[in-house]
CSV table of C-alpha atoms in Angstrom, one decimal:
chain,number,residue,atom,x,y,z
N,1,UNK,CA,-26.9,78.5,16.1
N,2,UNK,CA,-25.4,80.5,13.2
N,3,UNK,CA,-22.8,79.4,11.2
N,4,UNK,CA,-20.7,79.8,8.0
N,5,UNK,CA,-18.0,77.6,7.0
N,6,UNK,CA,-14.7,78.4,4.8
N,7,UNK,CA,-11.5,76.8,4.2
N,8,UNK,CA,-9.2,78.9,6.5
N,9,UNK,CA,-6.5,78.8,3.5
N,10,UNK,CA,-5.9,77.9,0.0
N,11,UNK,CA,-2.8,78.0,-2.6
N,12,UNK,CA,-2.8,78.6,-6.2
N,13,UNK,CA,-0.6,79.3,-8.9
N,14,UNK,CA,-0.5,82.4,-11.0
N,15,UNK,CA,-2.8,82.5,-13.9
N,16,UNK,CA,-4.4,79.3,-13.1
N,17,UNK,CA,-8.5,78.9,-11.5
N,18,UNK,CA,-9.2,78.7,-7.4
N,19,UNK,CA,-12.9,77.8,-6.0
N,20,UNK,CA,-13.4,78.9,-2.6
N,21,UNK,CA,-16.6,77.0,-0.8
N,22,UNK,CA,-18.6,78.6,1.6
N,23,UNK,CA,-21.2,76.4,3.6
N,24,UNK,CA,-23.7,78.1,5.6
N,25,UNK,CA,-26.3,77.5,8.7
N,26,UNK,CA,-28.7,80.6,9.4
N,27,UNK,CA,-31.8,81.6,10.7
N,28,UNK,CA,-33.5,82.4,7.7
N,29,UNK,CA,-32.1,83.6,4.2
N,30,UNK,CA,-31.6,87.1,2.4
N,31,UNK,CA,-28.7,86.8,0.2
N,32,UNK,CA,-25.0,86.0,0.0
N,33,UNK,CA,-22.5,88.3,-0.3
N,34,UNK,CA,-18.3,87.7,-1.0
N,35,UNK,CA,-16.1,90.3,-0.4
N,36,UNK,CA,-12.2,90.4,-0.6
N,37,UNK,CA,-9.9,91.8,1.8
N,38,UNK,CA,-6.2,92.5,1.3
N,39,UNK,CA,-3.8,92.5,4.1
N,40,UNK,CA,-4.6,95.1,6.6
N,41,UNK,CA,-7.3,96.5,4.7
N,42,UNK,CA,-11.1,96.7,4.6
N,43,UNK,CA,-13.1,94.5,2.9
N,44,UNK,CA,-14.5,95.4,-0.2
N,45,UNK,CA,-17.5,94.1,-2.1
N,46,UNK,CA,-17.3,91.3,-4.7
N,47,UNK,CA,-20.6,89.9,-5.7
N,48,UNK,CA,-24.2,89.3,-4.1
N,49,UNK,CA,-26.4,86.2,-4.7
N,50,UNK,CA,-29.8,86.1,-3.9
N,51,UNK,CA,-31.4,83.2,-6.4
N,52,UNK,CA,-30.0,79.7,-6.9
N,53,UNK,CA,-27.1,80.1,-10.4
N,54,UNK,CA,-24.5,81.7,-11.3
N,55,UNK,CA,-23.3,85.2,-11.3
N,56,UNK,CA,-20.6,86.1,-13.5
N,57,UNK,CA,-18.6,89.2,-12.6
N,58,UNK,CA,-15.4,89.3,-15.1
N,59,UNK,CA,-12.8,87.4,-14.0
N,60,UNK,CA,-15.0,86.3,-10.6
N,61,UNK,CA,-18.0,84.2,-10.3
N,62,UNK,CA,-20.0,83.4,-7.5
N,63,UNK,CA,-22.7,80.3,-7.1
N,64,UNK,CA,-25.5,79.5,-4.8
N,65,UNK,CA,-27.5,77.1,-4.1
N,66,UNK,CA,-30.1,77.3,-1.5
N,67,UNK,CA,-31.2,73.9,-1.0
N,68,UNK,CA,-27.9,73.4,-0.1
N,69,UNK,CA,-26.7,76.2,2.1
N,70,UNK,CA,-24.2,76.4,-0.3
N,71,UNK,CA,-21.8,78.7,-2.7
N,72,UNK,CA,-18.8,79.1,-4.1
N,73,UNK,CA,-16.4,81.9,-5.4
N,74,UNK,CA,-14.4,81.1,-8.4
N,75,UNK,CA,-11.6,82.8,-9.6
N,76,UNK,CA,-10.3,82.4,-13.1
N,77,UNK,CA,-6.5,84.0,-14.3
N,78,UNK,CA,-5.1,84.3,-11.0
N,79,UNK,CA,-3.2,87.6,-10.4
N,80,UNK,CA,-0.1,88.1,-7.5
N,81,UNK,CA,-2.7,91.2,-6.4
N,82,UNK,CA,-5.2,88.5,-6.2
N,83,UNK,CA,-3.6,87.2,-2.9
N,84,UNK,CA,-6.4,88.3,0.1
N,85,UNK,CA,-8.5,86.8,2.5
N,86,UNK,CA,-12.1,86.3,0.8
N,87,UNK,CA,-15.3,86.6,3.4
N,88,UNK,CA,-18.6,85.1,2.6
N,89,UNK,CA,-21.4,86.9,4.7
N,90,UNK,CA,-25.1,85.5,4.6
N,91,UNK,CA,-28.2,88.1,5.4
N,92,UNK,CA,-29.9,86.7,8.0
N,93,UNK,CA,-34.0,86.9,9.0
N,94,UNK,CA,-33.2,90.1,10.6
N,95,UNK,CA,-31.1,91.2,7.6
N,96,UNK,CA,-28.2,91.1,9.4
N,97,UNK,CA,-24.7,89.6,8.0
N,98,UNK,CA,-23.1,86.7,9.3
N,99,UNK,CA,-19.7,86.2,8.0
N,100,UNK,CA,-17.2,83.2,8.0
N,101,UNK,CA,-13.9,83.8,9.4
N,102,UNK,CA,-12.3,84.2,6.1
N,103,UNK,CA,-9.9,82.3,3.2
N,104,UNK,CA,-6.7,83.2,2.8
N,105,UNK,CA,-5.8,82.4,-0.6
N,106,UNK,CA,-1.8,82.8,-1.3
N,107,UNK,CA,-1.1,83.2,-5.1
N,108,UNK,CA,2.7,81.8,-6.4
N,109,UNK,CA,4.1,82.5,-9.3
D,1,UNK,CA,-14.2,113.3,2.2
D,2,UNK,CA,-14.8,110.6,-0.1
D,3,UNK,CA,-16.9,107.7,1.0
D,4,UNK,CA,-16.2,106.6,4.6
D,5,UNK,CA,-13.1,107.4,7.4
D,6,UNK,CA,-12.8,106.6,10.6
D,7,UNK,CA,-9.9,108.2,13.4
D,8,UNK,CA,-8.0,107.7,14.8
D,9,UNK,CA,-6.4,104.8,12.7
D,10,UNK,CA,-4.7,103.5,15.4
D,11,UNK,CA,-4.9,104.1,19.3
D,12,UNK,CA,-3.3,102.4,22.8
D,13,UNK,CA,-5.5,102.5,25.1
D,14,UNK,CA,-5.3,101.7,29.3
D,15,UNK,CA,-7.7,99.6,30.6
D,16,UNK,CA,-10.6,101.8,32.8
D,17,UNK,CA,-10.6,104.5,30.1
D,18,UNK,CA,-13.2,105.4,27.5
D,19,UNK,CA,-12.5,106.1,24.1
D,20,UNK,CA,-14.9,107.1,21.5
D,21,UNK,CA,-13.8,105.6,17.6
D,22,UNK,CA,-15.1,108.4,15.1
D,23,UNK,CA,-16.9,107.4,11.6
D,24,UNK,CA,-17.7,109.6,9.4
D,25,UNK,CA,-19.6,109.1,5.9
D,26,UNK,CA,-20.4,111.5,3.0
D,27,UNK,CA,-22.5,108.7,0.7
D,28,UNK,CA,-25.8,109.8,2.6
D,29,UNK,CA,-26.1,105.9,3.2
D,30,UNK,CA,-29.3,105.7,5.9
D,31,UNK,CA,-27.5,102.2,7.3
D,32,UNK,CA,-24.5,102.4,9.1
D,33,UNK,CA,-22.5,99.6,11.0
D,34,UNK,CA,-19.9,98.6,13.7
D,35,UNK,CA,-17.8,95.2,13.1
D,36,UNK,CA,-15.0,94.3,15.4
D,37,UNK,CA,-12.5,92.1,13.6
D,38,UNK,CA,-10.5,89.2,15.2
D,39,UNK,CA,-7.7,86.8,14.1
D,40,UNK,CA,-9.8,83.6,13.5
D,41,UNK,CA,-13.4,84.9,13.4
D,42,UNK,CA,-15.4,86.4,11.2
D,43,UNK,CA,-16.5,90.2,11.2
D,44,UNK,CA,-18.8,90.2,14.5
D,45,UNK,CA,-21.2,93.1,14.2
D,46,UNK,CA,-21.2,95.2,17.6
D,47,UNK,CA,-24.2,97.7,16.8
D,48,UNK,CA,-25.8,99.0,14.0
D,49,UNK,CA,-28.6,101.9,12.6
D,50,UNK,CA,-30.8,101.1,9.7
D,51,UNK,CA,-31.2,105.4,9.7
D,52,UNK,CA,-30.6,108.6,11.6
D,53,UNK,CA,-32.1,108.7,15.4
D,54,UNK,CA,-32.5,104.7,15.4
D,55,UNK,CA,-30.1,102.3,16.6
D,56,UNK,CA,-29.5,98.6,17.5
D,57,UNK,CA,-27.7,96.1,19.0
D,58,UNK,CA,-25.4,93.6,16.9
D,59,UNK,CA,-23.8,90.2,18.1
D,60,UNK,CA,-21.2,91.5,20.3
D,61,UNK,CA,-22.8,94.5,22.3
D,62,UNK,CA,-21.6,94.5,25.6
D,63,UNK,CA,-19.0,97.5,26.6
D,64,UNK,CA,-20.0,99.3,23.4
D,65,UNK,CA,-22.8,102.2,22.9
D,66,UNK,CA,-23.2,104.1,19.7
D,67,UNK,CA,-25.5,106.8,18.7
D,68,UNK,CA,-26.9,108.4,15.6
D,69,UNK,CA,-27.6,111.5,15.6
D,70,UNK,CA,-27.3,112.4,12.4
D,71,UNK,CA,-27.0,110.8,8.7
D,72,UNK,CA,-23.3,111.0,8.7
D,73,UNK,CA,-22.1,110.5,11.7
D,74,UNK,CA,-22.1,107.2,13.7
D,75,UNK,CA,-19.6,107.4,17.0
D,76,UNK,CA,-18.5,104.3,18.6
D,77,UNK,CA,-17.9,104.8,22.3
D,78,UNK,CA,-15.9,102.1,25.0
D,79,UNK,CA,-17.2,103.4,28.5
D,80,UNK,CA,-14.5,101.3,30.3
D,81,UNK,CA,-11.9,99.7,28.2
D,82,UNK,CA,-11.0,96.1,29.1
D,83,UNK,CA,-8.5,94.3,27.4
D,84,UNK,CA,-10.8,91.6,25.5
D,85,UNK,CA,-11.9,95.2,23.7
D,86,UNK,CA,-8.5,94.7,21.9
D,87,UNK,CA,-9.4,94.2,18.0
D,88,UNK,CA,-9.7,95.8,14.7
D,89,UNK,CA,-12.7,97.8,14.6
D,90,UNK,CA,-14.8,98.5,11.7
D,91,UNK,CA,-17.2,100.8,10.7
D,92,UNK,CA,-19.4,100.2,7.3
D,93,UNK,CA,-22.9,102.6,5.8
D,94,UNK,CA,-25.0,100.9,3.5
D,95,UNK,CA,-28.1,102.9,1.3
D,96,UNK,CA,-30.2,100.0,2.7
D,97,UNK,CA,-30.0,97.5,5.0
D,98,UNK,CA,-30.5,95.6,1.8
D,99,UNK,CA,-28.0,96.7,-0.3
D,100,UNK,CA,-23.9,95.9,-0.3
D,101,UNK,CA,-22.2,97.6,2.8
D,102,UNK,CA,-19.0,99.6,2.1
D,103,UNK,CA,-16.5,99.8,4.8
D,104,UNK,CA,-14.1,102.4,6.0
D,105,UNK,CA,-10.1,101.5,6.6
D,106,UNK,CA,-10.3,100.4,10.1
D,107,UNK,CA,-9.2,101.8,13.5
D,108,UNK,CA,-6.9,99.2,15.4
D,109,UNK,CA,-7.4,99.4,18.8
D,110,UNK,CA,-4.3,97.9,22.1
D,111,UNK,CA,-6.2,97.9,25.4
D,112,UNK,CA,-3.2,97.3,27.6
């Protein structure tokens, strides 16, 4: 079967650094994708990895590694408005995503 | 219209009746998508088109049907609404199946 794996929550405090894990079990491999979603909103795209490294977006970063069925989301500086559930999606043999249920990440002041 | 909407926005439905959920993009994106979203899960993809006049079936299929028959336009139709239908429902358009998908603001749907 399919399967992505996330910490259902995590806690941080306001201007500090969060790493949210992502695991993943697919059939096949086309990419990894992290989006963010606020509270009753829709998601909206954060970053895309498709090689093994690190991809540096700003304040965000996102790593993969392949041989691992592995990634990770960092966030560095924290912000309130950075409170939201993050979603890791895989791209599957059929290009389809598979997404993981979601981490809600609470920022405190 | 800018990028991608979807009506109603919310809706309470009885069970037995059929409801189509409208989506609507101006990006001229050839992929769209339909996600239902539950407490718990992850986004569980219902049916999708890669471009206009095809379509496909997702994860979650049964008691939808979609159809395409045009580049904007991607209508989500419940024949019979049972109450397990009950979920946020999300419609997304991508310019390929490759690419990032963009998603419109959700119509939350109460089968009672």
């Amino acid at each position: 079967g399919q399967n992505i794996d996330q910490p259902t929550e995590m806690t941080a405090t306001e201007g500090a650094i969060v790493q949210i894990n992502c695991t993943y079990q697919t059939s096949g491999f086309n990419g990894l994708f992290w989006y963010q979603q606020h509270a009753g909103e829709a998601p909206t795209f954060l970053s895309y990895n498709v090689l093994d490294g690190l991809e540096e977006k700003g304040r965000f970063s996102s790593f993969l590694s392949r041989s691992k069925g592995y990634s990770y989301l960092l966030l560095k500086e924290l912000q309130m408005k950075d409170s939201a559930s993050y979603l890791c999606a895989v791209r599957d043999s059929n290009y389809q995503l598979i997404w993981g249920a979601g981490t809600k990440l609470i920022i405190k002041p | 219209i800018a990028g991608i909407t979807q009506a109603p926005t919310s809706q309470i439905l009885a069970a037995g009746r059929r409801m189509t959920l409208r989506c609507t993009q101006d990006m001229r994106h050839n992929a769209m998508y339909w996600y239902r979203q539950d407490l718990g899960l992850g986004l569980r993809l219902i049916h999708y088109s890669n471009t206009a006049g095809t379509t496909g079936k997702g994860e979650v299929p049964d008691g939808y049907s979609v159809s395409r028959a045009n580049t904007d336009d991607f209508p989500l139709t419940l024949a019979s609404a049972v109450p397990s239908q009950t979920s946020v429902y999300f419609c997304a358009s991508a310019d390929s199946p490759n690419n990032e998908q963009f998603f419109g603001p959700g119509t939350r749907l109460t089968v009672l």
